[in-house]
């Protein structure tokens, strides 16, 4: 298993550009989520999904869109990039056993800089 | 959402045990206590989780207080590779509180050779 993969690893955007961060997992996990991590900070939840066709907002959803058309993929779209979105983005997935969400598996991250 | 409190930083010597504390005084009866760690320039990785009883796995042990208001992650013999930020997080089992994990700043562990 490749686990959770993210592309690209690094990206530089200009203010106002749009782009999609890709996330895929091959573990058949129902739950997927996107976090951002700013320097010296903990992770903040952007959006999450508990299954294909189901998404919901986290703590900091503004400026980001998600969709979940398949179990495997959970792309994160930046609509109009702003310098405040400069951050490291992590995608994570987990599965559920007996109604309890298990450990989260994280991708390696995408380091985004918005100029 | 129930919050956790951890010391900002701790220091240990290589091959000595490390006890990382976490306070969660507002924990509810169905919240699981999860620990993750994040090595420099990497994504977080799962360490251990528990509900009421102490738990052991190949990476660490989790000691949970009887009243569940605090817990301690125990690394039995610290290595240089254990230098990381350790996060203590509560995860509920109800539909409303099990989907959003609230991450604090964690404890930055330094391991001296």
XYZ file of C-alpha atoms in Angstrom:
228
model
C 0.000 0.000 0.000
C 1.182 3.520 -0.799
C -0.889 4.905 2.102
C -1.796 8.578 1.720
C -0.166 10.400 -1.166
C -0.173 14.122 -1.854
C 0.856 16.103 -4.898
C 2.582 18.382 -5.462
C 5.200 18.461 -2.700
C 5.956 22.136 -3.270
C 4.024 24.893 -5.042
C 4.451 28.625 -5.512
C 1.438 30.667 -6.585
C 0.771 34.291 -7.264
C -2.032 36.073 -5.472
C -5.326 35.401 -7.224
C -4.295 32.159 -8.915
C -6.265 29.006 -8.319
C -5.005 25.481 -7.946
C -5.915 22.028 -6.677
C -3.946 20.044 -4.126
C -4.336 16.342 -4.734
C -4.783 13.688 -2.058
C -5.305 9.981 -2.593
C -5.383 6.938 -0.316
C -5.433 3.252 -1.180
C -6.613 1.885 2.167
C -10.354 2.153 1.450
C -10.763 4.604 4.316
C -14.111 6.326 4.678
C -12.808 9.402 6.482
C -10.526 11.930 4.811
C -9.537 15.393 5.894
C -7.399 18.394 5.037
C -5.358 20.366 7.557
C -3.123 23.365 7.313
C -0.151 23.980 9.563
C 1.400 27.399 9.925
C 4.898 27.855 11.367
C 5.061 26.986 15.066
C 1.388 26.074 15.141
C -0.678 22.959 15.494
C -2.837 21.584 12.724
C -6.121 23.286 11.855
C -8.885 21.378 10.115
C -10.035 22.874 6.800
C -12.571 20.358 5.455
C -13.353 16.725 6.008
C -15.381 13.915 4.482
C -16.920 10.806 6.024
C -17.551 9.107 2.701
C -17.962 9.619 -1.025
C -20.387 12.445 -1.727
C -20.250 13.773 1.854
C -18.139 16.747 2.895
C -18.254 19.229 5.746
C -16.400 22.274 6.994
C -13.725 22.291 9.640
C -12.302 25.196 11.628
C -10.888 27.262 8.749
C -12.846 26.514 5.535
C -12.908 29.975 3.952
C -11.113 30.175 0.627
C -11.094 26.417 0.088
C -13.422 23.969 -1.656
C -13.484 20.191 -1.563
C -15.374 17.375 -3.210
C -15.357 13.615 -2.695
C -16.519 11.793 -5.791
C -14.637 8.587 -4.962
C -13.496 6.896 -1.762
C -9.870 7.216 -2.827
C -9.549 10.894 -3.739
C -10.135 14.094 -1.811
C -8.822 17.150 -3.690
C -8.553 20.574 -2.069
C -9.164 23.598 -4.295
C -7.880 27.062 -3.606
C -10.240 29.400 -5.411
C -8.187 32.609 -5.410
C -4.909 32.234 -3.569
C -3.955 34.796 -0.935
C -0.667 35.244 0.968
C -2.520 34.212 4.145
C -2.867 30.734 2.612
C 0.889 30.217 2.653
C 1.190 27.098 4.758
C 1.919 23.383 4.794
C -1.125 21.325 3.889
C -1.652 17.804 5.162
C -4.208 15.276 4.039
C -5.226 12.451 6.369
C -7.489 9.411 6.280
C -8.888 6.942 8.759
C -11.353 4.100 9.014
C -13.986 3.172 11.528
C -14.344 0.069 13.644
C -17.461 -0.571 15.687
C -18.514 3.039 15.269
C -15.207 4.447 16.492
C -12.866 6.339 14.160
C -9.406 4.846 14.318
C -5.955 6.322 13.895
C -5.400 8.865 11.169
C -2.805 8.270 8.486
C -1.177 11.417 7.155
C 0.338 12.264 3.830
C 3.784 13.886 3.510
C 2.353 17.368 3.030
C 2.320 20.073 0.366
C 4.312 23.196 1.078
C 2.476 26.133 -0.524
C 3.782 29.664 -0.887
C 1.560 32.457 -2.171
C 3.371 35.578 -3.314
C -14.988 20.338 22.075
C -12.923 19.136 24.993
C -9.425 20.610 25.037
C -6.091 19.312 26.184
C -3.176 21.064 27.908
C 0.437 20.021 27.421
C 3.778 21.552 28.402
C 5.360 23.492 25.549
C 8.651 21.627 25.684
C 10.506 18.851 27.462
C 14.006 17.486 27.361
C 15.345 13.995 27.857
C 18.565 12.062 27.563
C 19.008 9.230 25.128
C 18.091 5.769 26.465
C 16.202 7.221 29.435
C 12.426 6.978 29.897
C 10.297 9.989 29.009
C 6.931 10.826 30.535
C 4.874 13.293 28.513
C 1.861 14.633 30.452
C -1.496 15.776 29.130
C -4.375 17.330 31.043
C -7.928 16.980 29.764
C -10.126 17.971 32.678
C -13.279 18.412 30.527
C -13.063 14.987 28.898
C -16.388 13.255 28.416
C -17.039 9.616 29.156
C -16.903 8.577 25.506
C -13.810 10.544 24.442
C -10.801 8.513 23.393
C -7.343 9.904 24.148
C -5.130 9.856 21.066
C -1.433 10.655 20.804
C 0.356 11.595 17.626
C 3.848 12.824 16.988
C 5.333 14.918 14.243
C 8.962 14.566 13.277
C 10.620 17.606 11.680
C 9.336 18.317 8.162
C 6.989 15.326 8.194
C 3.293 14.704 8.616
C 2.012 13.567 12.007
C 2.078 9.874 12.782
C -0.129 7.927 15.136
C 1.443 6.753 18.384
C -1.241 5.266 20.602
C -4.780 5.738 21.872
C -6.907 4.556 24.787
C -10.200 5.020 26.600
C -9.870 3.970 30.219
C -7.249 1.288 30.682
C -3.524 1.698 30.237
C -2.367 0.712 26.768
C 0.925 -0.555 25.378
C 2.219 -0.928 21.865
C 5.587 -1.214 20.206
C 6.125 2.535 20.229
C 4.965 3.621 23.671
C 2.691 3.152 26.663
C -0.299 5.267 27.612
C -1.160 5.652 31.274
C -4.627 7.067 31.909
C -5.590 8.468 35.304
C -8.460 6.806 37.089
C -10.639 9.930 36.757
C -9.496 10.269 33.102
C -8.710 13.941 33.581
C -5.083 13.389 32.668
C -2.884 10.935 30.839
C 0.810 10.297 30.301
C 2.589 9.046 27.222
C 5.597 6.969 28.192
C 8.550 6.376 25.895
C 10.489 3.657 27.642
C 13.921 4.378 26.174
C 14.213 7.614 24.266
C 16.253 7.637 21.093
C 17.378 10.575 18.993
C 14.673 9.639 16.504
C 12.034 10.336 19.167
C 12.765 14.076 19.028
C 9.447 15.423 17.767
C 6.347 17.376 18.695
C 3.890 15.167 20.577
C 0.183 15.935 20.398
C -2.473 14.738 22.819
C -5.950 14.868 21.279
C -9.426 13.826 22.347
C -11.690 12.093 19.867
C -15.309 11.473 20.700
C -17.531 8.675 19.490
C -20.692 10.660 18.877
C -21.479 11.776 15.344
C -21.120 15.394 16.383
C -17.733 15.230 18.044
C -15.806 12.437 16.432
C -15.200 14.017 13.055
C -13.263 17.132 14.005
C -10.003 16.719 15.827
C -8.776 19.804 17.663
C -4.991 19.955 17.668
C -3.160 22.067 20.209
C 0.484 23.114 20.055
C 1.776 19.875 21.544
C 4.980 19.237 23.466
C 8.285 19.639 21.684
C 10.572 16.867 22.933
C 14.332 17.291 22.649
C 16.527 14.217 23.156
C 20.134 14.745 24.154
C 22.776 12.229 23.063
